[in-house]
């Protein structure tokens, strides 16, 4: 069962935009779709209904390219069970006949800078309020009682509606597709979960997607253990005791080590956790007592590359330390400040490193304005990226971290590590006069939920210096509160390396065909090296239900058959 997207390439500007607003998101969420270009082809009932699960109108102004006859065919398909999702909210361009038929009559245009989400299945994993970057045009219609509201503007007027229509369903966003352009809001900023669930809710079931499963992991940077120069509560960090708490609540974190700071008791704990599969360890930097990347491994903090001889010496020190501990470096590199020089690539390959967790572009220092500009899938946003890096496509970046957790604040201040869930919640750097357990838990929950709703993964990320400023019992209270909330979402706890390898493998195959008769038949093409999970959406009492279909490893092509 495929998704049909209607476009019109004769409208050049709008056609180019649909790739940035709609198609890139469909591809990221792993939705199998086909395009019908109205510039070259008309609509037949068979091609928008047979083996079709949902129809999407997402190009700006696409309605002016659809005749009343074609709209009648679309609605006939919906009456017979196909879903219809409309992201093109230009109500003034739709025919009066079509709008009246679906129960929309009078409307007015307005502007808003915030939208609030009414809680239902479509919005339940998304924030209550989404703050736009600028005033955004939308339409507020009068609708018949058949419609329910899932989204409102700041005045409380509806700008997102859903309803049943015959055997099918319709969702109508009366905002404009440009809301998914970065100058207005953009992807990964609070509405991607609503975008995805709009499609799932309307779709004819069963419906299958290649979306990332709800994996959750952890990441701890700047780990000195017993050698911490800033520890206020040694009992929390000596011997990396906080790891026991994270493991108790199923987190398998990647720990970025300041390798020169570690003591023997830390080495012992690191070795135990490594071989028990309860943590992964990466050389973060040699040390950094002043937090200015004074003793880096991969790139000088000025942005200058190390010489080959300097890199050889740096990596020999790393080899000696990890050899002494008796473990391998994690496959996913956790570099201090994310500063990784291009000249390190051969050294990393020799040591089995294939993945980065970088929120900045490699080869750049953290505060270089160009470091945040990176052409990487799916949206050219390093903070949310799952893709091969353009500098060397051997390496694959795996990152899911909102640059701001305090989403009500204004512009991103790159000097403030608001992506750290403990930022502003401890006495470290005088960020707070006390430990705020509830605030820290809320920030951690938000961080994980944002990664999951965006179709990436949940990553609980912080720095050990902040953990060292939290009494161990309070740290457990924070982690247990986070765990209690996210476990309501049926998450799957995995290590960062597992998620990295899964994500890369997922990127290397595509859905070529799905047919549903008395069974589900799926054709996949490409290569898969890690067992995958396809989402299978069915429906019970009008609401989608989720399960998974397993995909074994394969090369070139595989045909899978599942009973219904």
XYZ file of C-alpha atoms in Angstrom:
564
model
C 0.000 0.000 0.000
C 1.655 3.180 -1.191
C 1.340 6.881 -0.524
C 0.526 9.162 -3.460
C 1.870 12.733 -3.486
C 0.306 15.131 -5.991
C 2.622 17.834 -7.371
C 2.752 20.239 -10.304
C 6.230 20.830 -11.738
C 4.990 23.683 -13.938
C 4.886 25.803 -10.774
C 8.637 25.879 -10.481
C 9.162 27.676 -7.133
C 6.470 25.735 -5.288
C 7.648 22.476 -6.843
C 11.206 23.026 -5.608
C 9.913 23.817 -2.140
C 7.918 20.610 -1.811
C 11.189 18.683 -1.650
C 12.240 20.678 1.418
C 8.864 20.721 3.150
C 7.231 17.358 2.418
C 9.299 14.849 0.437
C 12.412 14.977 2.632
C 10.269 14.242 5.675
C 8.491 11.340 3.961
C 11.866 9.879 3.056
C 13.250 10.330 6.546
C 10.254 8.619 8.160
C 10.601 5.765 5.654
C 7.235 6.197 3.960
C 7.010 4.524 0.557
C 5.533 7.062 -1.833
C 5.000 7.749 -5.519
C 4.576 11.133 -7.170
C 1.893 12.073 -9.672
C 2.986 15.211 -11.516
C -0.138 17.016 -12.705
C 1.974 18.923 -15.205
C 2.391 15.704 -17.174
C -0.454 13.427 -16.163
C -4.056 13.587 -15.079
C -5.671 11.642 -12.261
C -7.488 8.357 -12.700
C -9.484 6.719 -9.952
C -7.477 3.506 -10.225
C -4.074 5.134 -9.658
C -5.226 7.039 -6.565
C -7.160 4.143 -5.043
C -5.848 0.701 -6.023
C -3.113 -0.338 -3.576
C -3.092 3.246 -2.275
C -3.217 3.946 1.439
C -3.097 7.728 1.584
C -3.075 10.744 -0.768
C -1.049 13.850 0.143
C -1.612 17.402 -1.090
C 1.515 19.181 0.092
C 2.779 21.519 -2.606
C 1.828 25.157 -2.044
C -1.169 26.053 -4.189
C -1.543 22.528 -5.586
C -5.328 22.845 -5.356
C -5.370 25.279 -8.298
C -3.966 22.452 -10.468
C -6.776 20.061 -9.458
C -10.098 20.293 -11.276
C -13.485 19.728 -9.655
C -13.644 16.422 -11.528
C -10.301 15.336 -10.076
C -11.363 16.423 -6.590
C -14.472 14.275 -7.006
C -12.263 11.281 -7.815
C -10.104 11.992 -4.751
C -13.136 12.161 -2.481
C -14.568 8.994 -4.038
C -11.330 7.220 -3.145
C -11.523 8.604 0.405
C -15.157 7.509 0.758
C -13.970 4.024 -0.106
C -11.228 3.959 2.538
C -8.176 5.866 1.261
C -6.777 8.568 3.545
C -6.304 12.218 2.520
C -3.759 14.522 4.169
C -3.735 18.169 3.092
C -0.682 20.220 4.095
C -1.495 22.920 1.528
C -3.575 25.280 3.646
C -4.236 27.947 0.991
C -8.009 27.751 1.427
C -8.520 30.674 -0.966
C -7.252 28.517 -3.836
C -9.609 25.569 -3.320
C -12.869 25.379 -5.218
C -15.928 26.312 -3.216
C -17.545 23.029 -4.254
C -14.726 20.922 -2.779
C -14.638 22.866 0.489
C -18.419 22.687 0.949
C -18.406 18.970 0.194
C -15.953 18.255 3.021
C -17.657 20.685 5.439
C -15.590 23.893 5.229
C -17.291 27.169 4.342
C -16.276 30.606 5.586
C -12.638 31.333 6.345
C -10.287 34.202 7.045
C -6.517 34.582 6.922
C -4.519 35.358 10.034
C -0.952 35.333 11.289
C 0.396 33.577 14.365
C 3.758 32.998 16.036
C 2.684 30.087 18.220
C 0.501 27.047 17.702
C -0.961 24.924 20.468
C -1.764 21.256 20.085
C -4.975 19.678 21.325
C -4.098 16.317 22.840
C -5.225 13.269 20.880
C -3.467 10.382 19.151
C -2.134 12.652 16.399
C -0.399 15.032 18.829
C 0.230 12.970 21.956
C 4.027 12.690 21.587
C 4.485 16.351 20.620
C 4.819 19.461 22.847
C 1.750 21.386 23.979
C 2.981 24.603 22.364
C 5.264 25.187 19.366
C 6.949 28.571 18.970
C 7.440 29.723 15.384
C 10.384 31.885 14.336
C 8.217 34.584 12.794
C 4.584 35.469 12.204
C 3.201 32.842 9.848
C 0.175 33.082 7.577
C -2.594 30.543 8.030
C -6.343 30.246 7.484
C -9.112 29.916 10.066
C -12.228 28.301 8.594
C -15.717 27.682 9.880
C -16.178 23.926 9.882
C -19.103 21.570 10.344
C -19.396 19.399 13.432
C -17.859 16.437 11.590
C -14.446 18.043 12.120
C -12.296 17.915 15.258
C -9.389 20.266 15.961
C -5.807 19.146 16.620
C -4.037 22.521 16.284
C -4.915 26.126 17.211
C -3.346 29.531 16.691
C -2.432 31.887 19.525
C -5.978 33.329 19.541
C -7.470 29.851 19.978
C -8.760 29.507 16.409
C -8.405 26.124 14.747
C -5.703 25.722 12.101
C -5.488 21.918 11.983
C -8.541 19.655 11.583
C -9.363 15.952 11.243
C -12.486 13.961 10.443
C -13.847 10.699 9.110
C -15.261 10.767 5.587
C -17.135 7.668 4.501
C -14.772 4.750 5.078
C -11.766 7.035 4.947
C -10.312 9.945 6.891
C -9.156 13.486 6.132
C -6.629 15.723 7.885
C -6.448 19.362 6.838
C -3.591 21.631 7.969
C -4.763 25.195 7.279
C -1.268 26.434 7.979
C 0.954 26.600 4.887
C 3.612 24.075 3.836
C 6.199 26.848 4.325
C 5.881 26.238 8.071
C 8.401 23.432 7.435
C 10.961 25.846 5.976
C 13.643 26.910 8.434
C 12.814 30.604 8.224
C 9.357 29.901 9.725
C 9.915 26.783 11.861
C 11.524 23.938 9.930
C 11.742 20.221 10.499
C 12.775 18.762 13.895
C 11.354 21.799 15.718
C 8.157 20.413 17.238
C 5.702 19.512 14.457
C 7.396 16.544 12.758
C 5.625 14.086 15.025
C 2.292 15.664 14.093
C 3.263 15.505 10.402
C 4.047 11.784 10.666
C 1.052 10.889 12.786
C -1.272 12.821 10.470
C -0.297 10.376 7.754
C -0.528 7.329 10.009
C -3.974 8.291 11.390
C -5.509 8.836 7.957
C -3.863 5.901 6.190
C -5.766 2.839 5.103
C -4.518 -0.032 7.257
C -2.427 -2.068 7.357
C 0.225 0.586 6.693
C 3.970 -0.087 6.682
C 6.878 2.323 7.168
C 10.663 2.104 7.515
C 10.741 4.561 10.432
C 13.514 4.350 13.058
C 12.291 2.257 16.005
C 11.935 4.045 19.375
C 15.532 3.464 20.448
C 16.836 5.262 23.538
C 20.435 5.627 24.636
C 22.639 7.917 26.727
C 25.715 10.038 26.206
C 28.046 11.406 28.895
C 30.794 13.832 27.834
C 33.845 15.102 29.761
C 34.214 12.020 31.967
C 37.116 12.211 34.453
C 35.775 9.792 37.046
C 37.817 9.811 40.254
C 40.157 12.362 38.691
C 37.471 14.998 38.272
C 38.872 18.479 39.011
C 35.391 19.953 39.648
C 33.682 17.218 41.643
C 31.477 18.530 44.450
C 30.094 15.063 45.281
C 32.903 12.508 44.712
C 30.620 9.661 45.737
C 28.665 10.245 42.514
C 31.573 10.125 40.066
C 34.416 8.182 41.745
C 34.679 4.894 39.922
C 31.947 6.242 37.605
C 29.293 5.219 40.150
C 26.621 7.148 38.264
C 26.879 4.436 35.587
C 25.260 1.956 37.991
C 22.224 4.219 38.235
C 21.961 4.702 34.469
C 22.218 0.926 33.995
C 19.604 0.304 36.692
C 17.141 2.219 34.533
C 18.296 0.399 31.344
C 20.433 3.170 29.803
C 23.534 1.903 27.962
C 25.486 5.147 27.533
C 28.478 6.142 25.480
C 31.043 7.770 27.770
C 33.488 10.336 26.365
C 36.629 9.933 28.491
C 39.212 12.493 29.541
C 41.774 9.711 29.444
C 44.561 11.438 31.401
C 42.245 12.109 34.370
C 41.188 8.520 35.006
C 42.373 6.574 38.057
C 42.770 2.818 38.560
C 39.347 2.405 40.140
C 37.838 4.078 37.059
C 39.758 1.734 34.749
C 38.374 -1.256 36.631
C 34.765 -0.007 36.391
C 35.196 0.869 32.696
C 36.482 -2.626 31.962
C 33.594 -4.273 33.845
C 30.918 -2.167 32.149
C 32.452 -2.699 28.732
C 32.501 -6.485 28.957
C 29.042 -6.603 30.540
C 27.717 -4.625 27.557
C 26.448 -1.866 29.856
C 28.450 1.061 28.466
C 30.693 2.081 25.584
C 33.756 4.276 25.869
C 35.336 6.755 23.503
C 38.468 8.902 23.890
C 36.975 12.386 24.327
C 40.171 14.384 24.944
C 43.273 14.004 27.100
C 41.956 16.427 29.727
C 40.336 19.853 29.924
C 40.322 21.398 33.416
C 39.515 24.887 32.071
C 36.872 23.712 29.554
C 38.607 25.247 26.548
C 39.722 22.027 24.837
C 43.253 22.694 25.965
C 44.410 19.097 25.472
C 42.502 17.771 22.448
C 43.117 14.602 20.480
C 41.554 15.269 17.086
C 41.692 19.000 16.275
C 43.187 22.059 17.929
C 40.563 24.300 19.533
C 41.629 27.079 17.154
C 40.429 24.922 14.259
C 43.993 24.193 13.138
C 44.726 20.618 12.095
C 47.369 18.588 13.920
C 50.376 17.491 11.888
C 50.665 13.819 10.968
C 53.390 13.331 13.586
C 51.263 14.990 16.269
C 48.310 12.809 15.395
C 50.481 9.709 15.454
C 51.609 10.635 18.966
C 48.037 11.429 20.093
C 46.675 8.118 18.887
C 49.559 6.162 20.353
C 48.666 7.653 23.751
C 45.052 6.627 23.189
C 46.120 3.100 22.247
C 48.276 2.799 25.361
C 45.453 3.938 27.658
C 42.759 1.728 26.135
C 45.240 -1.155 25.974
C 45.941 -0.725 29.684
C 42.228 -0.751 30.451
C 41.825 -3.748 28.145
C 38.929 -2.573 25.977
C 38.267 -1.408 22.431
C 37.289 2.116 21.480
C 33.604 2.448 20.635
C 32.722 2.478 16.945
C 31.002 5.842 17.479
C 33.408 8.687 18.225
C 32.543 11.006 21.111
C 34.900 13.946 20.525
C 35.239 16.917 22.890
C 33.273 19.898 21.495
C 32.675 17.676 18.458
C 35.960 19.004 17.086
C 37.318 16.365 14.686
C 40.084 17.159 12.203
C 39.921 15.866 8.660
C 43.448 14.488 8.998
C 42.290 12.103 11.740
C 40.270 9.983 9.312
C 42.968 7.387 8.516
C 43.774 7.012 12.228
C 40.100 6.525 13.100
C 39.587 3.947 10.354
C 42.564 1.945 11.625
C 40.887 1.735 15.041
C 37.455 0.663 13.828
C 35.735 4.021 14.279
C 33.047 4.464 11.623
C 30.471 6.735 13.216
C 30.348 10.242 14.636
C 27.871 11.794 17.068
C 28.695 15.300 15.905
C 26.442 18.313 16.246
C 28.979 20.328 14.242
C 30.666 19.799 10.913
C 33.947 17.891 11.002
C 37.074 19.931 10.337
C 35.626 22.989 12.124
C 35.986 24.434 15.608
C 32.853 24.623 17.756
C 32.307 28.383 17.528
C 32.984 28.685 13.794
C 29.704 29.916 12.228
C 30.286 27.490 9.353
C 30.393 24.545 11.752
C 26.580 24.456 11.922
C 26.246 24.356 8.114
C 26.576 20.756 6.967
C 25.025 19.038 3.973
C 23.942 15.881 5.716
C 20.736 13.880 5.652
C 17.920 14.260 6.212
C 17.612 18.051 6.658
C 21.190 19.440 6.555
C 20.985 19.930 10.328
C 23.898 18.419 12.265
C 21.952 18.387 15.564
C 19.477 15.982 13.937
C 21.301 13.911 11.364
C 21.499 10.317 10.186
C 23.702 10.245 7.134
C 27.072 9.814 5.464
C 29.303 12.838 5.844
C 30.240 14.609 2.578
C 33.890 14.920 3.628
C 34.347 11.124 3.528
C 31.390 8.851 2.890
C 32.997 6.029 4.824
C 31.851 7.833 7.978
C 28.205 8.112 9.091
C 26.926 10.746 11.519
C 24.344 9.730 14.129
C 22.991 12.594 16.231
C 19.624 13.429 17.773
C 19.883 16.376 20.098
C 17.745 19.529 20.097
C 20.107 22.532 20.204
C 17.733 24.107 22.712
C 15.675 22.365 25.357
C 14.275 25.656 26.655
C 12.131 26.036 23.548
C 10.354 29.151 24.875
C 13.627 31.105 24.784
C 14.511 33.254 21.813
C 17.507 32.692 19.537
C 20.005 29.887 20.071
C 22.999 31.021 22.096
C 25.773 28.744 20.910
C 27.815 29.550 24.030
C 25.134 28.075 26.306
C 25.012 24.259 26.314
C 21.234 24.121 26.508
C 21.329 20.737 24.728
C 22.702 19.259 28.001
C 19.694 18.103 30.022
C 21.384 19.070 33.329
C 22.307 22.564 32.108
C 20.983 25.163 34.539
C 19.913 22.466 37.009
C 23.071 22.131 39.147
C 25.551 24.367 40.959
C 28.227 23.741 38.323
C 29.552 27.065 36.922
C 27.036 28.766 39.248
C 24.272 27.833 36.832
C 21.912 27.373 39.782
C 22.024 27.812 43.550
C 20.790 24.254 44.082
C 20.052 20.982 42.325
C 16.640 21.165 40.674
C 15.515 17.559 40.349
C 12.121 18.203 38.745
C 13.495 20.684 36.208
C 16.308 18.300 35.228
C 13.860 15.420 34.789
C 11.556 17.516 32.605
C 14.490 18.582 30.443
C 15.663 14.986 30.068
C 12.170 13.807 29.135
C 11.822 16.591 26.573
C 15.189 15.770 25.033
C 14.345 12.092 24.566
C 10.800 12.765 23.361
C 11.980 15.308 20.792
C 14.370 12.759 19.294
C 11.647 10.114 19.147
C 8.916 12.344 17.725
C 11.325 13.467 14.994
C 11.827 9.865 13.890
C 15.455 9.688 15.089
C 16.165 8.221 18.541
C 16.126 9.388 22.138
C 19.484 10.483 23.535
C 19.913 11.498 27.173
C 23.029 13.677 26.976
C 24.935 15.560 29.637
C 28.441 16.277 30.934
C 30.026 14.478 33.871
C 30.981 17.814 35.488
C 27.282 18.516 36.074
C 26.680 14.975 37.338
C 29.562 15.530 39.797
C 27.596 18.436 41.273
C 24.593 16.253 42.093
C 24.364 14.013 45.199
C 24.012 10.428 44.093
C 20.511 9.981 45.557
C 19.272 13.076 43.768
C 20.845 11.851 40.527
C 18.893 8.620 40.889
C 15.696 10.592 41.514
C 16.268 12.464 38.255
C 16.957 9.325 36.215
C 14.062 7.376 37.724
C 11.634 10.225 36.934
C 12.846 10.314 33.335
C 12.593 6.536 33.075
C 9.057 6.420 34.465
C 7.835 8.875 31.839
C 9.592 7.596 28.737
C 8.707 3.969 29.476
C 5.097 4.949 28.782
C 6.185 5.186 25.135
C 7.322 1.535 24.838
C 10.916 2.523 24.093
C 13.782 0.137 23.264
C 17.032 0.771 25.158
C 20.152 0.210 23.055
C 23.776 1.283 22.987
C 24.935 4.159 20.797
C 27.009 1.780 18.646
C 23.983 -0.427 18.032
C 21.879 2.576 16.985
C 24.686 3.835 14.736
C 25.025 0.513 12.932
C 21.247 0.134 12.668
C 20.822 3.639 11.237
C 23.537 3.151 8.622
C 22.078 -0.169 7.517
C 18.613 1.381 7.336
C 19.990 4.050 4.988
C 21.266 1.440 2.545
C 18.022 -0.196 1.467
C 14.675 1.048 0.178
C 11.107 -0.163 -0.015
C 10.516 -1.001 -3.667
C 6.985 -2.350 -3.408
C 4.282 -3.241 -0.893
C 1.226 -5.277 -1.847
C -1.546 -6.274 0.525
C -4.037 -8.952 -0.489
C -4.697 -11.884 1.820
C -1.098 -11.392 2.946
C 1.503 -8.625 3.157
C 4.192 -8.808 0.468
C 7.172 -6.418 0.663
C 10.032 -6.028 -1.815
C 13.184 -4.375 -0.437
C 16.238 -3.430 -2.501
C 19.771 -2.551 -1.448
C 21.791 -4.086 1.354
C 20.988 -4.723 4.993
C 23.678 -5.749 7.484
C 21.682 -5.392 10.729
C 18.293 -6.993 11.379
C 15.715 -4.252 10.891
C 12.202 -3.566 12.117
C 9.488 -2.249 9.822
C 6.547 -0.545 11.492
C 3.211 -2.251 10.919
C 0.261 0.017 11.700
C -3.150 -1.562 12.127
C -6.268 -0.097 13.694
C -8.397 -0.903 16.721
C -11.475 1.148 17.668
C -10.475 3.882 15.239
C -6.944 4.338 16.589
C -3.663 3.123 15.089
C -1.878 0.240 16.767
C 1.824 -0.422 16.324
C 3.761 -3.652 15.873
C 6.906 -4.621 13.988
C 7.911 -6.838 11.085
C 11.440 -8.238 11.166
C 13.752 -7.799 8.187
C 16.732 -10.189 8.025
C 20.088 -9.247 6.559
C 20.229 -9.382 2.765
C 22.104 -8.236 -0.322
C 20.598 -6.702 -3.464
C 16.952 -7.726 -2.938
C 14.617 -9.621 -0.655
C 10.903 -10.445 -0.884
C 9.152 -10.784 2.453
C 5.711 -12.279 3.003
C 3.711 -11.907 6.218
C 0.275 -13.193 7.142
C -2.377 -10.660 8.105
